[in-house]
Every structure is written in structure tokens, then in C-alpha cells.
Short mmCIF file of C-alpha atoms and ligand atoms in Angstrom, two decimals:
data_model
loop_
_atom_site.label_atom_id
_atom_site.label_comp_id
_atom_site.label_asym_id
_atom_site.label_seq_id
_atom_site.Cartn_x
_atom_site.Cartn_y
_atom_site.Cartn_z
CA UNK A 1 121.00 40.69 -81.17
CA UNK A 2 121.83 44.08 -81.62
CA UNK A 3 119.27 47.29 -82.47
CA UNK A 4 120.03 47.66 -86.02
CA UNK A 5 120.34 44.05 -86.34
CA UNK A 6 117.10 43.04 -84.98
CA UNK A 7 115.17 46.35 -86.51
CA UNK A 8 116.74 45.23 -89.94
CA UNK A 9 115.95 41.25 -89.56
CA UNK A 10 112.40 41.91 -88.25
CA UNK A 11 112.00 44.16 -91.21
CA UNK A 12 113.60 41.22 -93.67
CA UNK A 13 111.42 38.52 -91.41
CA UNK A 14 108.49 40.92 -92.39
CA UNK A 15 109.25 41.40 -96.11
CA UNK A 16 109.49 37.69 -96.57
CA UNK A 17 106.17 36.76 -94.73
CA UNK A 18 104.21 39.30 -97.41
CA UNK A 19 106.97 38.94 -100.05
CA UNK A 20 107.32 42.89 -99.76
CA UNK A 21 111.05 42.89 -100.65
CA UNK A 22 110.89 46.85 -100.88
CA UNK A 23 110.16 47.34 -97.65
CA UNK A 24 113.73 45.44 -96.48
CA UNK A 25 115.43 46.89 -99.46
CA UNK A 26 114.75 50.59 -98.27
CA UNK A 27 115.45 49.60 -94.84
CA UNK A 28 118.66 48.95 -95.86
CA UNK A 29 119.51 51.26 -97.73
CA UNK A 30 118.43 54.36 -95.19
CA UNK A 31 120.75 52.44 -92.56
CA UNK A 32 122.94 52.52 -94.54
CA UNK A 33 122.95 56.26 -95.76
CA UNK A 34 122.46 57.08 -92.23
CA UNK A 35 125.43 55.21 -91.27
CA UNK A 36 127.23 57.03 -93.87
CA UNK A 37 125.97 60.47 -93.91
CA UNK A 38 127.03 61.93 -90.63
CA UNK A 39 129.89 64.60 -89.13
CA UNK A 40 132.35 63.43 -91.37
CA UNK A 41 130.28 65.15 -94.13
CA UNK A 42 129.33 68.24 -92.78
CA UNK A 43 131.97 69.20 -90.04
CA UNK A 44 135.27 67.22 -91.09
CA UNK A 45 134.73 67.56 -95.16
CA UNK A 46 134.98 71.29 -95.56
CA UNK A 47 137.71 71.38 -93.09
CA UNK A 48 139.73 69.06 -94.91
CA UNK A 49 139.16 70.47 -98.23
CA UNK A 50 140.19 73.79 -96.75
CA UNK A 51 143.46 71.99 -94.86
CA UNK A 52 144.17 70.72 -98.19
CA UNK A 53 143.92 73.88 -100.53
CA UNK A 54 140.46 73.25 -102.31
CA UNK A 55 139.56 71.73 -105.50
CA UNK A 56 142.44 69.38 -105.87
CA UNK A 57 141.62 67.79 -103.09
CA UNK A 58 138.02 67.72 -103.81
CA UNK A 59 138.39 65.67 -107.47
CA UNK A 60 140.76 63.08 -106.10
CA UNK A 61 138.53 62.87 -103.02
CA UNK A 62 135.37 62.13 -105.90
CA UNK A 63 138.06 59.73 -107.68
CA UNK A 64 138.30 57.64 -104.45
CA UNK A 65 134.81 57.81 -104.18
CA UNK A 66 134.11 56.18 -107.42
CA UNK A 67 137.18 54.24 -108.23
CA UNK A 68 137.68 52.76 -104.49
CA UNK A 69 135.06 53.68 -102.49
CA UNK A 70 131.88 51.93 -104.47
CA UNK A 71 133.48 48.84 -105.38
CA UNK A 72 134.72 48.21 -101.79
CA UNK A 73 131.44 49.50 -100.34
CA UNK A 74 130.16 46.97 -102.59
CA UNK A 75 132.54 44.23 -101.25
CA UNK A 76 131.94 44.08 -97.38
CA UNK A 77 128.19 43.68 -98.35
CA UNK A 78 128.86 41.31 -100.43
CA UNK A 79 131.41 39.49 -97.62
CA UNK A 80 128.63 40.54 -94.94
CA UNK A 81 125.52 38.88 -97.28
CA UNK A 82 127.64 35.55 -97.56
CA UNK A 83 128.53 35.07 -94.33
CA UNK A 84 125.49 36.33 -92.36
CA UNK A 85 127.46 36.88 -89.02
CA UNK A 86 129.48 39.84 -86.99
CA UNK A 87 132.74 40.63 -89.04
CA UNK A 88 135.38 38.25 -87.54
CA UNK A 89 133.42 35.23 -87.68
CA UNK A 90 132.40 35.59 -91.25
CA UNK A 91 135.97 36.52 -91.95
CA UNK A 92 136.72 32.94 -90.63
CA UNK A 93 134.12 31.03 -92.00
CA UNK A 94 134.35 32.56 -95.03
CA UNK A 95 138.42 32.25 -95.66
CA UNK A 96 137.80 28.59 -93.90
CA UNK A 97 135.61 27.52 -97.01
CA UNK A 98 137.40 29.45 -99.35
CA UNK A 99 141.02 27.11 -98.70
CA UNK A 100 142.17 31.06 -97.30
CA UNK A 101 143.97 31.46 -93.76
CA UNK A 102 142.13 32.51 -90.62
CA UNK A 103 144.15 35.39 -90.25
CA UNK A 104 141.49 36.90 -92.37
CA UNK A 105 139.83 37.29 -89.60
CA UNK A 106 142.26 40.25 -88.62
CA UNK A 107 140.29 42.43 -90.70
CA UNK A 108 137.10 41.91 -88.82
CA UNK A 109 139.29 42.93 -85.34
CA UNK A 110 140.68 45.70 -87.27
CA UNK A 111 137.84 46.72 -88.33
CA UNK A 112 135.77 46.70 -84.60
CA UNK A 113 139.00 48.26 -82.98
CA UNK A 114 139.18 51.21 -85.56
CA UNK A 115 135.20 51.90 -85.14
CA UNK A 116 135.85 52.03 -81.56
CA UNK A 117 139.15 54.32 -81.89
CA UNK A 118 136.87 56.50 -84.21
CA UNK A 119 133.47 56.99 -81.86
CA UNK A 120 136.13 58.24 -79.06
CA UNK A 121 136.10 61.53 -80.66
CA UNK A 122 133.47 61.40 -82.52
CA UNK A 123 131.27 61.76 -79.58
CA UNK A 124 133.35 65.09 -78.98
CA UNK A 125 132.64 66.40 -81.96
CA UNK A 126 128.98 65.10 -81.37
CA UNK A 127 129.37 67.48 -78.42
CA UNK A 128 130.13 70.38 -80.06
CA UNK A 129 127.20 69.94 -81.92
CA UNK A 130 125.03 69.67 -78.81
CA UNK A 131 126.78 72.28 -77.34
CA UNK A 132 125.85 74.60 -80.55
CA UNK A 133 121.91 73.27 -80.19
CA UNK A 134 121.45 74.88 -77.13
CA UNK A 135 123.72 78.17 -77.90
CA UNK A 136 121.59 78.92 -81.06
CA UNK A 137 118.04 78.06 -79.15
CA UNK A 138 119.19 80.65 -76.41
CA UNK A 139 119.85 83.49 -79.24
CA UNK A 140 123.84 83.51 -79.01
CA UNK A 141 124.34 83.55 -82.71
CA UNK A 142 122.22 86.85 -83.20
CA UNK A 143 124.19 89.70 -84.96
CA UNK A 144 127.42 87.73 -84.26
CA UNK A 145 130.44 88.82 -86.17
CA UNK A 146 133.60 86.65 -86.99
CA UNK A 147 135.86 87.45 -84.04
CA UNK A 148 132.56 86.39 -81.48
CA UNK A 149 131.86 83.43 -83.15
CA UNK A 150 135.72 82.88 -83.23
CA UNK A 151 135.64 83.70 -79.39
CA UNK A 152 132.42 81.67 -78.75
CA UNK A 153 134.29 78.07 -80.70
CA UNK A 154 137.66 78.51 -78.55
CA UNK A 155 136.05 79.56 -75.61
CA UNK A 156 134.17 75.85 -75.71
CA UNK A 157 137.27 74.67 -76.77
CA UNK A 158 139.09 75.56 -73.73
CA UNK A 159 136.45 74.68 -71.17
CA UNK A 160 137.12 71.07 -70.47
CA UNK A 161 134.19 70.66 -68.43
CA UNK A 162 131.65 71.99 -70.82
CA UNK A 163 133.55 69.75 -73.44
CA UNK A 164 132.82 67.00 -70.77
CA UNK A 165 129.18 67.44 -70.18
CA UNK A 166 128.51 67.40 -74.05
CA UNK A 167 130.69 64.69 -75.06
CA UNK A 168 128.80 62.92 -72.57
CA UNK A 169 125.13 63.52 -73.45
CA UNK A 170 126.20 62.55 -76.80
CA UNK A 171 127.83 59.26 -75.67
CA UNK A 172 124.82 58.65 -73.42
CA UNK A 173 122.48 59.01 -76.34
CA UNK A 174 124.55 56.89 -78.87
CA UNK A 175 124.51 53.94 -75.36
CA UNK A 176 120.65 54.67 -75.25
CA UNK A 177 119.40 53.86 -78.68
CA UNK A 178 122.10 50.71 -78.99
CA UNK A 179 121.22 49.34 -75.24
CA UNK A 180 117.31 49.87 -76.05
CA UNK A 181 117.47 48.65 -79.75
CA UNK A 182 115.58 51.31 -80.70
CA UNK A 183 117.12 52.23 -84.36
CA UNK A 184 113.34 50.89 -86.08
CA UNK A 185 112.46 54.18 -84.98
CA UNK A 186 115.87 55.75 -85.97
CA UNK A 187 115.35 54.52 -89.38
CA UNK A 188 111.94 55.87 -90.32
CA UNK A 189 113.22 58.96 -89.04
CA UNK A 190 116.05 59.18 -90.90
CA UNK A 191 113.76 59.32 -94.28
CA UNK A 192 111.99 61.78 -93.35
CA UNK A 193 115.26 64.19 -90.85
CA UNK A 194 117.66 63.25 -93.48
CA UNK A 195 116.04 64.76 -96.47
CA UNK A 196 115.29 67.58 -93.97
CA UNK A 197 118.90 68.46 -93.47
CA UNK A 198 119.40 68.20 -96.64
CA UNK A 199 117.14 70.94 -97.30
CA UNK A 200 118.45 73.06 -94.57
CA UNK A 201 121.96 73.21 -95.93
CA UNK A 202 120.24 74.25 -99.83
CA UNK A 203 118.71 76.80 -97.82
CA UNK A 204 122.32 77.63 -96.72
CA UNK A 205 123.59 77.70 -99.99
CA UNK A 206 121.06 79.96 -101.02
CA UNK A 207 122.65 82.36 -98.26
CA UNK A 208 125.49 81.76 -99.64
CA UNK A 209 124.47 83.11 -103.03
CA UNK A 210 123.59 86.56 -101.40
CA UNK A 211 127.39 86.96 -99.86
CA UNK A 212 128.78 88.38 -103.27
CA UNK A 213 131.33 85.35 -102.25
CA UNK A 214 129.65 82.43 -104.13
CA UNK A 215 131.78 82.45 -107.21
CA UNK A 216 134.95 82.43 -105.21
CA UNK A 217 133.77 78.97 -103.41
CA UNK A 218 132.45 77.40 -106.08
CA UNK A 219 135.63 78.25 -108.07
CA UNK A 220 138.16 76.96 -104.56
CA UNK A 221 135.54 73.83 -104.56
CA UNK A 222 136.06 72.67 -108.12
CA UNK A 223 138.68 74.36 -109.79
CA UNK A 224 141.61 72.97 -108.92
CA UNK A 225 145.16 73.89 -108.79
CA UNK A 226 147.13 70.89 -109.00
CA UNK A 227 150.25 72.50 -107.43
CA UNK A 228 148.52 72.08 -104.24
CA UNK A 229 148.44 68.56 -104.43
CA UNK A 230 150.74 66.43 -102.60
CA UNK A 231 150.81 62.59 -101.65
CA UNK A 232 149.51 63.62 -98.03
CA UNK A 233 146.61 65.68 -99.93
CA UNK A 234 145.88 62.27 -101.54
CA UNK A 235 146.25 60.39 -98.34
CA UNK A 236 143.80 62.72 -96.79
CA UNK A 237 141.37 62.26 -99.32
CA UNK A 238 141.84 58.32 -99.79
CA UNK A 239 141.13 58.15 -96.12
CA UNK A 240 138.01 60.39 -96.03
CA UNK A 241 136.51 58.46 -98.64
CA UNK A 242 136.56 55.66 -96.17
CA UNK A 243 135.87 57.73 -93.14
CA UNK A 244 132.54 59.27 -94.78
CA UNK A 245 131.46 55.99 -96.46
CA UNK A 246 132.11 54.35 -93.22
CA UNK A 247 134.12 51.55 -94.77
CA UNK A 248 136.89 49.72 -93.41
CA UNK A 249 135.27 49.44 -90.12
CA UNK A 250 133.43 46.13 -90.13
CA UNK A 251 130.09 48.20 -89.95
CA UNK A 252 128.87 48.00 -93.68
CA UNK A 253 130.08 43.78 -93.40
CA UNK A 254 127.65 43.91 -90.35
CA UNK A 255 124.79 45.75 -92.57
CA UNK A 256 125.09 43.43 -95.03
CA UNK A 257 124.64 40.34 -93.13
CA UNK A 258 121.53 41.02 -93.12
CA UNK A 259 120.45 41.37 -96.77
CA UNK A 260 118.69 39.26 -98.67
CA UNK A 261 119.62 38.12 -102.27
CA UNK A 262 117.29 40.07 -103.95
CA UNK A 263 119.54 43.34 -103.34
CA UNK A 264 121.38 44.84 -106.12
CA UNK A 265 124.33 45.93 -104.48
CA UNK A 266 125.45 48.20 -107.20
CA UNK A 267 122.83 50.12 -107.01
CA UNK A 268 122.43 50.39 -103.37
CA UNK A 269 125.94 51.31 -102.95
CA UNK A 270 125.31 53.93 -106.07
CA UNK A 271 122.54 55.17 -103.85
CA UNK A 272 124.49 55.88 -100.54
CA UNK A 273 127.80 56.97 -102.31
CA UNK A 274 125.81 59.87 -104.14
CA UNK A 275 123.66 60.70 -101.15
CA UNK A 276 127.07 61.02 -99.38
CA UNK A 277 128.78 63.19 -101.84
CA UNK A 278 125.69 65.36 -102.32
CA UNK A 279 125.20 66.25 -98.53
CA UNK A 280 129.23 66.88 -98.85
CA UNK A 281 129.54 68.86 -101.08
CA UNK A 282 125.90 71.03 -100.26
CA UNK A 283 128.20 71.47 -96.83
CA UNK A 284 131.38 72.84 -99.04
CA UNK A 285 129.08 75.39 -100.73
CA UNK A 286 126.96 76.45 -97.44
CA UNK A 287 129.96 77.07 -95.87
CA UNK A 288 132.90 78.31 -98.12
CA UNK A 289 131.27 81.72 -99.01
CA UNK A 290 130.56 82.57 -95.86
CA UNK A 291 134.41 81.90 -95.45
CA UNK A 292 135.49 84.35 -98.06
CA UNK A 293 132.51 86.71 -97.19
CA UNK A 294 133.77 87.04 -93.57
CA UNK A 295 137.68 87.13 -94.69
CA UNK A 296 138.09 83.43 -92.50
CA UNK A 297 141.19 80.98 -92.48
CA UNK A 298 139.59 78.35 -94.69
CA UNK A 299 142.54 76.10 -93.35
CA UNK A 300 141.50 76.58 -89.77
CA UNK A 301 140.99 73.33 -88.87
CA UNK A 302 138.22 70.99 -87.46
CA UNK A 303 136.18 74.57 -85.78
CA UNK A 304 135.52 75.56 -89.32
CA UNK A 305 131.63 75.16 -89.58
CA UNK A 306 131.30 75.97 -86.08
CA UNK A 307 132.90 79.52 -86.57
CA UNK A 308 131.37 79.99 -90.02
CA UNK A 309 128.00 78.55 -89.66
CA UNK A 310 126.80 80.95 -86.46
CA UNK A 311 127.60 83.99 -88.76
CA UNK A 312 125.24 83.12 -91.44
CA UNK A 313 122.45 82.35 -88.62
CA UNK A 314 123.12 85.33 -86.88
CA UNK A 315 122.27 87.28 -90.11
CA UNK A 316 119.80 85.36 -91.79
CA UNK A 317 115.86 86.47 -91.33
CA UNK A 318 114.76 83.37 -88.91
CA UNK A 319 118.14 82.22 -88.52
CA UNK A 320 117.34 81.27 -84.74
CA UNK A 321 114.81 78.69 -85.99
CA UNK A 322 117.12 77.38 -88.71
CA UNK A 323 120.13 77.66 -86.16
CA UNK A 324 118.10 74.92 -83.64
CA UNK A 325 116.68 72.87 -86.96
CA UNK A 326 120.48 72.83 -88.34
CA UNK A 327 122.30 71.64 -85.24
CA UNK A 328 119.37 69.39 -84.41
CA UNK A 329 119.62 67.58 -87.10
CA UNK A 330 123.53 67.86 -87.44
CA UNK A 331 123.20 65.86 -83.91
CA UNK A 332 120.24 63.34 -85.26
CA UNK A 333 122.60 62.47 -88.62
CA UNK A 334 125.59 61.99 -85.88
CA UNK A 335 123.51 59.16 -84.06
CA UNK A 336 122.79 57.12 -86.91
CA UNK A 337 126.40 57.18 -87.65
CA UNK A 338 127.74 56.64 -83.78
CA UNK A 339 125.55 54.26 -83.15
CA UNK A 340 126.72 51.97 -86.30
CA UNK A 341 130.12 52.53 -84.72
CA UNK A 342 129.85 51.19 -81.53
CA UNK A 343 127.60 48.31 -82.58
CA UNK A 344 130.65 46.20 -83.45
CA UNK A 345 132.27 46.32 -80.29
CA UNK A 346 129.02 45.84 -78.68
CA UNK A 347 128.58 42.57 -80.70
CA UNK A 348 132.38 40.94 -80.06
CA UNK A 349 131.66 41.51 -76.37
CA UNK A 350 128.24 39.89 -76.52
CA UNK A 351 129.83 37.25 -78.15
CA UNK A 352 132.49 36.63 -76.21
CA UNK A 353 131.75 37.58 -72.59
CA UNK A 354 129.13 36.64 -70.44
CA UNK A 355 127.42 39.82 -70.78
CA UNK A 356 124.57 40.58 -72.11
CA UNK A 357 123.06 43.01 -74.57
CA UNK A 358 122.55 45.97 -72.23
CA UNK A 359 126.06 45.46 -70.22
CA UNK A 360 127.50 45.18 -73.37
CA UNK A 361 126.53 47.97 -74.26
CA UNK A 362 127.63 49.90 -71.52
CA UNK A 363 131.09 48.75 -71.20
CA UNK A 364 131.96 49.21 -74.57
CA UNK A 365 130.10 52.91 -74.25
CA UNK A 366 132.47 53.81 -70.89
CA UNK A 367 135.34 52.67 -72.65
CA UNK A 368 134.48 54.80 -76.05
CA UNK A 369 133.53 57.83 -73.54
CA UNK A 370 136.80 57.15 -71.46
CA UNK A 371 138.76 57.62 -74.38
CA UNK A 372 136.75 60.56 -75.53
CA UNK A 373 137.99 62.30 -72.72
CA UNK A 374 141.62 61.89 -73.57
CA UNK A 375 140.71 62.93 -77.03
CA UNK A 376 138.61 66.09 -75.96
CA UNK A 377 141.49 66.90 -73.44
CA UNK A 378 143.83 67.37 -76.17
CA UNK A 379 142.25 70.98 -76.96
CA UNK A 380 143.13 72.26 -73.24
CA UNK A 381 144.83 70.72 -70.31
CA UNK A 382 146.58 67.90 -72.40
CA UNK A 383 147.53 70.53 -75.38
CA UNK A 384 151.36 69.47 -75.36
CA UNK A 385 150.64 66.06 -74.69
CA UNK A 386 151.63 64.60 -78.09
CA UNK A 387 152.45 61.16 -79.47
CA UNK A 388 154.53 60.68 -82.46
CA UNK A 389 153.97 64.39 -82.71
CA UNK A 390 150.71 64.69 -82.48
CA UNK A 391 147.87 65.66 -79.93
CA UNK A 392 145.67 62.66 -78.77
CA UNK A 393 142.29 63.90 -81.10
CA UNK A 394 144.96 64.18 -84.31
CA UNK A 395 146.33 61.01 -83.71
CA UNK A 396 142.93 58.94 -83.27
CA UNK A 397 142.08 60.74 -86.53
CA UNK A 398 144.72 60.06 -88.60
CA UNK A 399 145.87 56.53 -87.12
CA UNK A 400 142.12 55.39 -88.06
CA UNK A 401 141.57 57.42 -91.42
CA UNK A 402 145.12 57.24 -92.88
CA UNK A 403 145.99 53.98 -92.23
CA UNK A 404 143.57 51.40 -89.88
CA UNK A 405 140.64 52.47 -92.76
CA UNK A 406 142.34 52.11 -96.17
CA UNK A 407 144.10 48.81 -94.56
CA UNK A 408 140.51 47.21 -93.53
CA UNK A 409 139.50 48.31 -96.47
CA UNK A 410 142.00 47.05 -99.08
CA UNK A 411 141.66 43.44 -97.11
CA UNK A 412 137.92 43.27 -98.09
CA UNK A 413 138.53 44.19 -101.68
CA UNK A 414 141.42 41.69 -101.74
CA UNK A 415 139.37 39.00 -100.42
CA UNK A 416 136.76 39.31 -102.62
CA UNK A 417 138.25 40.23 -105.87
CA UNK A 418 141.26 37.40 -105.52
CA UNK A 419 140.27 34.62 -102.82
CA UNK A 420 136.34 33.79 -103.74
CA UNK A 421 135.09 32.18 -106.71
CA UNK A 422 135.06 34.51 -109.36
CA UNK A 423 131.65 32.71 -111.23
CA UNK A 424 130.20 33.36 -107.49
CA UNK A 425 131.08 37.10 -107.40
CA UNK A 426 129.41 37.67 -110.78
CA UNK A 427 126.22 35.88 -110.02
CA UNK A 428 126.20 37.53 -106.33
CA UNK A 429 126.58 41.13 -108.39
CA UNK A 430 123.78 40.33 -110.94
CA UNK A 431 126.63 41.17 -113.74
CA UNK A 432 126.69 40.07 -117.37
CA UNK A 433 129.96 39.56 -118.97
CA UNK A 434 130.99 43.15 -119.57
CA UNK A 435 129.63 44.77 -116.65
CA UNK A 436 131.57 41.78 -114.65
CA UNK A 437 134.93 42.72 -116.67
CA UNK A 438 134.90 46.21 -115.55
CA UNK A 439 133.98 45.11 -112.10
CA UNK A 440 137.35 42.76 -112.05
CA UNK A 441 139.22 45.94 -113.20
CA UNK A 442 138.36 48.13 -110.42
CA UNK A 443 137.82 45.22 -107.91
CA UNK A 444 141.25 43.38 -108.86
CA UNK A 445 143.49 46.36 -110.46
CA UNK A 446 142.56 50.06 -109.92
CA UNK A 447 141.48 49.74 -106.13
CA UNK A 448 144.07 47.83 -105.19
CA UNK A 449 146.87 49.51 -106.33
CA UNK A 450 145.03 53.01 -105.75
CA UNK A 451 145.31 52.23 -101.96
CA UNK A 452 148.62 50.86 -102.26
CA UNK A 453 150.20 53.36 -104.38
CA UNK A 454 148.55 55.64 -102.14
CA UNK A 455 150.10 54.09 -99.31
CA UNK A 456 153.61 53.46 -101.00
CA UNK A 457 153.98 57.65 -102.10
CA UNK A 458 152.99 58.80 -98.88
CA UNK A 459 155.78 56.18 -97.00
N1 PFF B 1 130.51 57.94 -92.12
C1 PFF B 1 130.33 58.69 -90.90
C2 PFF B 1 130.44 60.16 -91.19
O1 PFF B 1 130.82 60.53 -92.31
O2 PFF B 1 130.17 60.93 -90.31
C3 PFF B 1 131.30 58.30 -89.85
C4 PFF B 1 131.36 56.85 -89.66
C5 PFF B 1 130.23 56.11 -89.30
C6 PFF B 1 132.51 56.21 -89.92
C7 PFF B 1 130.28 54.75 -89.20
C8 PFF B 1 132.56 54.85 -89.82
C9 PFF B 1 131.44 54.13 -89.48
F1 PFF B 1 131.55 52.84 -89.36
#
């Protein structure tokens, strides 16, 4: 049984035996924000919105969010609740009682293969962030200006075996709190680190407020100009509202396989979609004046925070402090997200191999870090290595985010919405009659055909 597993059943075990259903509930639900809430809100999120010209991208982004994101966040706990097992099987049992075909069960392989494809590079990225701990807690950031920080990100960049060392204390960690089953611990510090990072990036903002520049971001943030948008834009965003939410990967099926009936999913989903967007957005507005301040590209690319962030530090009174508190917990909210990635491939090999917990563990952890390599390569020696025209980090990116995600993800919506009993759903959601109807028009109609006319413009 895996860590998260076992931490969340002995917690559910333990809220039945004193009938302490809070206790489970918020166990939950902090897995589950912590699963969410990770690099993908603070490093890949302002990147993208700068890739993709602002506040265009930012709206449809909070569309998907609402329209596709919460009712199919809503749908692989529901699928995970009823079937109580890893993602394939309760794919097959599930379709098998339902009169549906066992190919369902594609979307639990999908699923485990795209978390997998996705922890390859996130453990990079993980390693930047390491890499960035220890530069701020030996002083580099102080008095840096925009063409040192610049030099200080592509210098890291181009040092494969720094990029090496990091992505592998990263990987290490993420294999050393699934092996150990340790994420009990990771969970009760997530309430209290979480909130902490939270207040870390309003202390950011407030930085940003003494730039002269904060007008200009909040203005590129959220007032858009539609010219700029583009069916890639709304690719881009479709996919990071799967990316940050973590759906589409099997993990939030897993998570809910271990709830108990007396969750309201709406709400919990309400709760980790708005904790999401909050820590998201807090990121846009720490780090887009500090982009206009310093006259930066905001469509550099994925070294965006790393180049912007180090400037503010290296200004700010106690900025070393906050540097080590920022990229410690930057690293802390990565965990709790890698380590929900690699549990599924963890669980299929448990499952189907002889090997245990611990072995399991470690294969599927060499494999992710093999593949990590490839990806980190990609920034140096293997720059003009490229695959359908892309570098090997791009094209783990977008094959998982533009496509493998939304795909997973339209599969759970379309399972639940069209192939269970529709009476079921309702009592499952705790919906009256109305608040049911509205659920079958997002759950039947507008995610659906969001995805697929998503899918159909960008083709
Ligand atoms: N949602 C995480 C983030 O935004 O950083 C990334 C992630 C975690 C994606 C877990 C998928 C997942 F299953």
C-alpha cells in the first residue's frame, strides 16, 4: 500500500473508529491541494501567461478552470470513491458493471504513463529550485541586477552536471518519502508550509507594489486583448488547467479511492480549485512587476521566475531570509506534487510484478530520473536534438499537457456523465434537482465539447 494511501486510510480507519469524519475530510482535502498546488503554479503559470500575451490567456485559463476543470476534478473522485482501487482496475470494474467495454481501462494506463512522462522533468525543474535554495542561502542574489541573474539562470542551464546533481536530489527525495510512506508527515506539514508560501508570495506582491510597475501587471494579468488569442493560446490554457489541477493523470482517481461517502465533492473540489488559482495568480502578481520594473522578456520562457525572482531578493531588506524561506518552500510544495506523480506507477508495478513496495519504488524512480536526464539534456549537449520539432523537455511538456491530459481527462468526464447511472451520480453528488441539471450541463455538454472543440480548432 502506498504512502499517501496508507497515511490517508489510517486517517479514514481513524475517523471511523471515533466517528471524527473531519479529521479524514481535511486529510483529504490538504492531499489534495498539495497534489495540486505545486511548480506548475508558481514557475510554469507566469511563464505561460507571458508566452501567451497576458490577460487573454489568463480568463480562458479561469474559464477552464471553472467550466472543465471542477466538474472533471469532481469526476475522477467520484470514479476513484466508487471503485476504491488504483486507476485501471477501477476503470475495469467499473465499465464491467456498468455493461461499458474494458478498454476503459485505457484511461487508467494513460493516465499512469502521462504522470510518469510528466515527473521526468518535473524533477528538473524541482532542481532548479534546489539549485536556487542553496544560491540564495550563500548570498548570490544580493544587489543582483537583471543581466546577473540572467547570467546566473543560463549559466545553470548550461552546466549539465550541476543540472544532474539537482535533478537528482530532487528525484531522490520524491523516491524517499514514496519508498518510506512517509506523506502523514507531509500532510500536516503542508497545512501549516502551504499557507506559509502563500504568505511569502503576498509579501512579494507587496514588493511588487513599491516597483512603480504594479499597475502595468495587474493591467497585462487581467485586461485582456483578445487579438492575442489564438486556438494554441486556448490549447495552452485548456492544458494547464489540467496540468495545475493535476487531472487527467489517474492521481486525483487514486485520492479518491479513498474517501468516504460523507465527502461533498463539490465543495472539496471548490476548495482545491480556488486554493490553486489563488497561489497562481499571487505568483502572476509577485512576479510580473518585477518584469516590467527590470525592462524583462515576459515571454522568456520556463527561466522566468528564476531570473525575476533573485532581483526582488537581492533588493528587498531581508531578502536572504525570504530568498531560503521562498525556494524552500517552492521545493516542499514540489514534493507533495512529485510524489502524487510517481505513486501511480509505483502502484501498477506493485501490482503487477513481484516487487515490492520499496523496489517498486525505486524502479519506477530510476526510470522517471533516467528520463529526466534526457529532458534536462535538452538545455545543453542535446540542444538540436529535436523530435517532431521540438527539444526533448518541450515535447514531454506539451505531449502530456496538450494532448495525454485533456484526453484522460475528457474519458473520465465521459464516463461519468454518459455511461453510469444518472440517479447514482446525483445521489453520489448530494444534488437536488436543479443543482443536478446544471451539473448534467457542464458534466454532459460544456466540458465535453470545450475539450473537443478545443481539440478540433487547434487540429
Ligand atoms: N499540479 C501540479 C502542479 O501544478 O505543480 C503538477 C502535477 C501534480 C500534475 C500531480 C499532475 C499530478 F498528477
Amino acid at each position: 500500500m502506498s504512502g499517501i494511501q496508507s497515511a490517508t486510510a489510517t486517517m479514514a480507519a481513524g475517523a471511523v473508529k471515533v466517528h471524527d469524519h473531519w479529521s479524514s475530510r481535511m486529510g483529504f482535502i490538504i492531499a489534495a491541494v498539495g497534489s495540486a498546488v505545486g511548480l506548475g503554479n508558481i514557475w510554469k503559470f507566469p511563464y505561460m501567461v507571458g508566452q501567451s500575451g497576458g490577460a487573454a490567456f489568463v480568463l480562458v485559463y479561469l474559464a477552464c478552470i471553472a467550466l472543465i476543470g471542477l466538474p472533471i476534478i469532481v469526476a475522477e473522485w467520484l470514479i476513484g470513491r466508487r471503485g476504491q482501487k488504483n486507476p485501471v482496475n477501477t476503470m475495469v470494474e467499473l465499465a464491467k458493471k456498468n455493461g461499458r467495454s474494458r478498454n476503459w481501462a485505457l484511461l487508467g494506463i494513460g493516465g499512469t504513463l502521462a504522470a510518469f512522462l510528466i515527473l521526468s522533468f518535473y524533477s528538473v525543474i524541482g532542481g532548479w529550485a534546489v539549485s536556487y535554495l542553496v544560491e540564495a542561502g550563500t548570498g548570490s542574489f544580493s544587489g543582483i541586477d537583471k543581466d546577473a541573474a540572467g547570467a546566473l539562470f543560463n549559466g545553470l542551464l548550461a552546466d549539465p552536471a550541476k543540472l544532474l546533481l539537482w535533478h537528482s536530489v530532487f528525484m531522490a527525495l520524491t523516491i524517499g518519502v514514496v519508498a518510506m510512506g512517509v506523506s502523514g508527515g507531509l500532510e500536516r506539514a503542508t497545512k501549516i508550509l502551504m499557507p506559509a508560501l502563500g504568505v511569502i508570495l503576498l509579501i512579494m506582491v507587496g514588493y511588487g507594489m513599491t516597483t512603480g510597475s504594479f499597475g502595468a501587471a495587474a493591467s497585462y494579468l487581467f485586461t485582456p486583448d483578445w487579438s492575442k488569442l489564438n486556438s494554441g493560446v486556448v490549447l495552452a490554457a485548456l492544458g494547464h488547467a489540467f496540468f495545475t489541477l493535476s487531472l487527467g493523470m489517474g492521481v486525483m482517481i487514486a485520492y479518491g479511492s479513498y474517501l468516504g461517502q460523507d465527502i461533498n465533492l463539490l465543495r472539496a473540489a471548490r476548495t482545491v480549485a480556488i486554493s490553486d488559482t489563488v497561489i497562481a495568480l499571487g505568483a502572476g502578481m509577485a512576479i510580473f512587476p518585477i518584469v516590467f520594473a527590470n525592462g524583462l522578456d515576459p515571454a522568456a520562457g520556463p527561466g522566468l521566475v528564476f531570473v525575476t525572482l533573485p532581483l526582488a531578493f537581492g533588493k528587498i531588506s531581508g531578502g536572504l531570509i525570504l530568498g531560503v524561506m521562498f525556494f524552500a518552500l517552492l521545493i516542499f510544495a514540489a514534493l507533495t506534487s512529485s510524489i502524487s506523480l510517481l505513486e501511480p506507477a509505483v502502484e501498477l508495478l506493485e501490482e503487477r510484478t513481484p516487487l515490492g513496495r520499496v523496489g517498486a519504488t525505486v524502479v519506477a524512480g530510476l526510470a522517471t530520473w533516467a528520463l529526466g536526464i534526457a529532458a534536462l539534456l535538452s538545455f545543453n549537449e542535446w540542444s538540436n536534438v529535436l523530435i517532431f520539432g521540438q527539444n526533448i523537455f518541450d515535447l514531454l511538456d506539451k505531449l502530456t499537457s496538450k494532448f495525454m491530459l485533456p484526453l484522460c481527462g475528457l474519458g473520465a468526464i465521459v464516463f461519468v456523465a454518459w455511461c453510469l447511472d444518472r440517479e447514482s451520480v446525483r445521489k453520489d453528488l448530494g444534488l437536488g434537482t436543479t443543482g443536478f441539471r446544471l451539473w448534467n450541463l457542464l458534466a454532459r455538454y460544456v466540458a465535453p465539447i470545450g475539450v473537443l472543440a478545443v481539440f478540433w480548432n487547434s487540429l
